[in-house]
PDB file of C-alpha atoms in Angstrom:
ATOM      1  CA  MET A   1      13.993 -16.047  34.356  1.00 47.00           C
ATOM      2  CA  VAL A   2      12.189 -18.918  32.652  1.00 51.00           C
ATOM      3  CA  GLU A   3      12.487 -19.186  28.865  1.00 50.00           C
ATOM      4  CA  PRO A   4       9.288 -19.999  26.941  1.00 50.00           C
ATOM      5  CA  ASP A   5       9.052 -23.461  25.400  1.00 57.00           C
ATOM      6  CA  ARG A   6       8.368 -22.211  21.899  1.00 59.00           C
ATOM      7  CA  SER A   7       9.289 -18.781  20.678  1.00 60.00           C
ATOM      8  CA  VAL A   8       6.460 -16.783  19.199  1.00 58.00           C
ATOM      9  CA  PRO A   9       7.269 -15.744  15.632  1.00 57.00           C
ATOM     10  CA  HIS A  10       7.459 -12.048  14.871  1.00 62.00           C
ATOM     11  CA  ARG A  11       4.213 -10.869  13.400  1.00 64.00           C
ATOM     12  CA  PRO A  12       3.471  -7.285  12.481  1.00 66.00           C
ATOM     13  CA  GLY A  13       0.903  -6.260  15.020  1.00 75.00           C
ATOM     14  CA  ALA A  14      -0.312  -3.218  16.864  1.00 75.00           C
ATOM     15  CA  VAL A  15       2.010  -0.621  15.336  1.00 79.00           C
ATOM     16  CA  SER A  16       1.318  -1.660  11.748  1.00 84.00           C
ATOM     17  CA  LEU A  17      -2.394  -1.938  12.434  1.00 88.00           C
ATOM     18  CA  PHE A  18      -2.316   1.546  14.024  1.00 91.00           C
ATOM     19  CA  PHE A  19      -0.887   3.115  10.855  1.00 92.00           C
ATOM     20  CA  VAL A  20      -3.329   1.260   8.609  1.00 93.00           C
ATOM     21  CA  ALA A  21      -6.275   2.343  10.765  1.00 94.00           C
ATOM     22  CA  LYS A  22      -4.958   5.913  10.971  1.00 95.00           C
ATOM     23  CA  ALA A  23      -4.621   6.157   7.183  1.00 95.00           C
ATOM     24  CA  ALA A  24      -8.091   4.645   6.719  1.00 96.00           C
ATOM     25  CA  LEU A  25      -9.584   7.115   9.202  1.00 96.00           C
ATOM     26  CA  PHE A  26      -7.961  10.076   7.441  1.00 96.00           C
ATOM     27  CA  ALA A  27      -9.181   8.733   4.088  1.00 96.00           C
ATOM     28  CA  LEU A  28     -12.708   8.445   5.447  1.00 96.00           C
ATOM     29  CA  GLY A  29     -12.519  12.020   6.718  1.00 96.00           C
ATOM     30  CA  PHE A  30     -11.313  13.360   3.369  1.00 96.00           C
ATOM     31  CA  TRP A  31     -14.012  11.417   1.478  1.00 96.00           C
ATOM     32  CA  ILE A  32     -16.724  12.776   3.790  1.00 96.00           C
ATOM     33  CA  TRP A  33     -15.349  16.307   3.393  1.00 94.00           C
ATOM     34  CA  LEU A  34     -15.334  15.911  -0.396  1.00 93.00           C
ATOM     35  CA  LEU A  35     -18.898  14.554  -0.312  1.00 94.00           C
ATOM     36  CA  VAL A  36     -20.086  17.501   1.793  1.00 94.00           C
ATOM     37  CA  LEU A  37     -18.420  19.950  -0.603  1.00 92.00           C
ATOM     38  CA  ALA A  38     -19.987  18.203  -3.600  1.00 91.00           C
ATOM     39  CA  VAL A  39     -23.480  18.149  -2.067  1.00 92.00           C
ATOM     40  CA  ARG A  40     -23.332  21.861  -1.173  1.00 90.00           C
ATOM     41  CA  GLY A  41     -22.715  22.604  -4.833  1.00 85.00           C
ATOM     42  CA  GLY A  42     -21.005  25.580  -6.303  1.00 83.00           C
ATOM     43  CA  ASP A  43     -17.915  25.962  -8.401  1.00 87.00           C
ATOM     44  CA  ALA A  44     -14.904  23.764  -7.862  1.00 84.00           C
ATOM     45  CA  THR A  45     -12.334  25.661  -5.863  1.00 89.00           C
ATOM     46  CA  GLY A  46      -8.968  24.936  -4.304  1.00 91.00           C
ATOM     47  CA  VAL A  47     -10.729  23.425  -1.279  1.00 92.00           C
ATOM     48  CA  HIS A  48     -12.338  20.799  -3.525  1.00 92.00           C
ATOM     49  CA  LEU A  49      -8.937  20.023  -5.014  1.00 92.00           C
ATOM     50  CA  ILE A  50      -7.388  19.628  -1.552  1.00 94.00           C
ATOM     51  CA  ALA A  51     -10.232  17.347  -0.398  1.00 94.00           C
ATOM     52  CA  ALA A  52     -10.007  15.187  -3.537  1.00 94.00           C
ATOM     53  CA  THR A  53      -6.221  14.949  -3.377  1.00 95.00           C
ATOM     54  CA  GLY A  54      -6.315  14.103   0.321  1.00 96.00           C
ATOM     55  CA  ALA A  55      -9.001  11.458  -0.225  1.00 96.00           C
ATOM     56  CA  ILE A  56      -7.096   9.759  -3.031  1.00 96.00           C
ATOM     57  CA  CYS A  57      -3.668   9.904  -1.343  1.00 96.00           C
ATOM     58  CA  THR A  58      -4.823   8.662   2.060  1.00 96.00           C
ATOM     59  CA  THR A  59      -6.889   5.883   0.464  1.00 96.00           C
ATOM     60  CA  LEU A  60      -3.856   4.719  -1.501  1.00 96.00           C
ATOM     61  CA  ALA A  61      -1.685   4.962   1.619  1.00 95.00           C
ATOM     62  CA  ALA A  62      -4.169   2.834   3.597  1.00 95.00           C
ATOM     63  CA  VAL A  63      -4.294   0.210   0.841  1.00 95.00           C
ATOM     64  CA  VAL A  64      -0.495   0.050   0.484  1.00 95.00           C
ATOM     65  CA  LEU A  65       0.063  -0.141   4.248  1.00 93.00           C
ATOM     66  CA  GLY A  66      -2.628  -2.830   4.580  1.00 93.00           C
ATOM     67  CA  ALA A  67      -1.096  -4.905   1.793  1.00 93.00           C
ATOM     68  CA  ARG A  68       2.373  -4.499   3.315  1.00 91.00           C
ATOM     69  CA  MET A  69       1.098  -5.611   6.719  1.00 90.00           C
ATOM     70  CA  ALA A  70      -0.578  -8.677   5.196  1.00 89.00           C
ATOM     71  CA  LEU A  71       2.584  -9.610   3.274  1.00 89.00           C
ATOM     72  CA  GLN A  72       4.740  -9.222   6.384  1.00 87.00           C
ATOM     73  CA  ARG A  73       2.351 -11.369   8.398  1.00 86.00           C
ATOM     74  CA  ASN A  74       2.401 -14.127   5.754  1.00 87.00           C
ATOM     75  CA  ALA A  75       6.188 -13.941   5.491  1.00 86.00           C
ATOM     76  CA  ALA A  76       6.520 -14.213   9.268  1.00 84.00           C
ATOM     77  CA  LEU A  77       4.281 -17.290   9.322  1.00 86.00           C
ATOM     78  CA  ARG A  78       6.237 -18.906   6.461  1.00 88.00           C
ATOM     79  CA  HIS A  79       9.523 -18.137   8.222  1.00 87.00           C
ATOM     80  CA  ALA A  80       8.285 -19.673  11.478  1.00 86.00           C
ATOM     81  CA  GLU A  81       7.125 -22.794   9.611  1.00 88.00           C
ATOM     82  CA  LEU A  82      10.495 -23.039   7.849  1.00 89.00           C
ATOM     83  CA  LYS A  83      12.320 -22.804  11.183  1.00 89.00           C
ATOM     84  CA  ARG A  84      10.107 -25.547  12.644  1.00 88.00           C
ATOM     85  CA  MET A  85      10.754 -27.726   9.597  1.00 88.00           C
ATOM     86  CA  LEU A  86      14.535 -27.222   9.892  1.00 88.00           C
ATOM     87  CA  VAL A  87      14.413 -28.178  13.563  1.00 86.00           C
ATOM     88  CA  ASP A  88      12.420 -31.308  12.682  1.00 84.00           C
ATOM     89  CA  ILE A  89      14.887 -32.228   9.939  1.00 85.00           C
ATOM     90  CA  SER A  90      17.890 -31.744  12.191  1.00 83.00           C
ATOM     91  CA  TRP A  91      16.220 -33.724  14.981  1.00 81.00           C
ATOM     92  CA  ASN A  92      15.430 -36.563  12.575  1.00 79.00           C
ATOM     93  CA  ALA A  93      19.029 -36.522  11.317  1.00 76.00           C
ATOM     94  CA  PHE A  94      20.278 -36.666  14.897  1.00 73.00           C
ATOM     95  CA  ALA A  95      17.965 -39.580  15.683  1.00 73.00           C
ATOM     96  CA  ALA A  96      18.988 -41.374  12.486  1.00 70.00           C
ATOM     97  CA  ALA A  97      22.658 -40.980  13.421  1.00 65.00           C
ATOM     98  CA  GLY A  98      22.021 -43.151  16.470  1.00 64.00           C
ATOM     99  CA  ASN A  99      20.497 -45.815  14.234  1.00 63.00           C
ATOM    100  CA  ALA A 100      23.224 -45.690  11.569  1.00 58.00           C
ATOM    101  CA  GLU A 101      24.844 -49.020  10.746  1.00 63.00           C
ATOM    102  CA  HIS A 102      28.291 -47.587  10.099  1.00 57.00           C
ATOM    103  CA  ALA A 103      30.205 -45.171  12.300  1.00 58.00           C
ATOM    104  CA  GLY A 104      30.817 -41.814  10.716  1.00 55.00           C
ATOM    105  CA  LYS A 105      27.554 -41.628   8.786  1.00 49.00           C
ATOM    106  CA  VAL A 106      25.078 -39.075  10.025  1.00 53.00           C
ATOM    107  CA  VAL A 107      22.110 -40.165   7.951  1.00 54.00           C
ATOM    108  CA  PRO A 108      22.014 -43.524   6.194  1.00 52.00           C
ATOM    109  CA  PHE A 109      21.239 -42.499   2.636  1.00 51.00           C
ATOM    110  CA  PRO A 110      20.401 -45.132   0.022  1.00 56.00           C
ATOM    111  CA  SER A 111      23.507 -46.081  -1.855  1.00 58.00           C
ATOM    112  CA  ALA A 112      24.328 -48.439  -4.672  1.00 59.00           C
ATOM    113  CA  SER A 113      25.732 -51.615  -3.183  1.00 57.00           C
ATOM    114  CA  HIS A 114      27.411 -54.519  -4.892  1.00 54.00           C
ATOM    115  CA  ASP A 115      25.597 -57.788  -5.653  1.00 53.00           C
ATOM    116  CA  GLY A 116      27.273 -59.625  -2.782  1.00 52.00           C
ATOM    117  CA  GLU A 117      26.187 -57.025  -0.234  1.00 52.00           C
ATOM    118  CA  ARG A 118      22.446 -57.194  -0.859  1.00 51.00           C
ATOM    119  CA  ALA A 119      20.189 -57.667   2.118  1.00 49.00           C
ATOM    120  CA  SER A 120      19.079 -61.238   2.385  1.00 50.00           C
ATOM    121  CA  ASN A 121      16.214 -60.970   4.846  1.00 48.00           C
ATOM    122  CA  ARG A 122      13.484 -58.405   5.466  1.00 47.00           C
ATOM    123  CA  GLY A 123      14.938 -57.100   8.750  1.00 52.00           C
ATOM    124  CA  GLU A 124      17.921 -55.474   7.063  1.00 55.00           C
ATOM    125  CA  ARG A 125      17.835 -52.180   5.243  1.00 56.00           C
ATOM    126  CA  VAL A 126      17.560 -52.340   1.497  1.00 53.00           C
ATOM    127  CA  SER A 127      18.349 -49.240  -0.512  1.00 55.00           C
ATOM    128  CA  VAL A 128      16.009 -47.949  -3.169  1.00 53.00           C
ATOM    129  CA  LEU A 129      18.557 -48.690  -5.853  1.00 55.00           C
ATOM    130  CA  ASP A 130      18.861 -52.321  -4.720  1.00 56.00           C
ATOM    131  CA  ARG A 131      15.105 -52.809  -4.830  1.00 52.00           C
ATOM    132  CA  GLY A 132      15.010 -51.376  -8.328  1.00 53.00           C
ATOM    133  CA  ASP A 133      17.791 -53.693  -9.520  1.00 49.00           C
ATOM    134  CA  ARG A 134      16.138 -56.721  -7.952  1.00 50.00           C
ATOM    135  CA  ASN A 135      12.766 -55.931  -9.518  1.00 52.00           C
ATOM    136  CA  ARG A 136      14.294 -55.391 -12.941  1.00 51.00           C
ATOM    137  CA  GLY A 137      16.202 -58.649 -12.641  1.00 52.00           C
ATOM    138  CA  GLU A 138      13.035 -60.630 -11.817  1.00 51.00           C
ATOM    139  CA  ARG A 139      11.071 -59.065 -14.667  1.00 50.00           C
ATOM    140  CA  GLY A 140      13.800 -59.889 -17.139  1.00 51.00           C
ATOM    141  CA  ARG A 141      13.692 -63.635 -16.281  1.00 46.00           C
TER     142      ARG A 141
END
């Protein structure tokens, strides 16, 4: 069996959308029923109360389920982006380990070096701290 190149992140899909659509359809039905009862007139009875309660509850359920589905979808996209970023960082660290000047260092981080160890030409690496010291020294003269 062949593995896919990139895994597809989990996204809430058909099942979540089914429940949102189902709740919205029930809400629409209750609202239509309540509208028909209101247009026919007459005194408010228990049927009106059931239609109003059903309309309000199913509308709220549809809104809550829709918001939950949207939040899950955004969280899944953020999680997938975070995983891609971690893979990129680890790959860059692995590549930098091959370019490290000293054995045992995984990533050559800028470090404070002594005056005698400063890079003399442009081809060598110069840490951020060394550049800052050099610039302050030239300004002070």
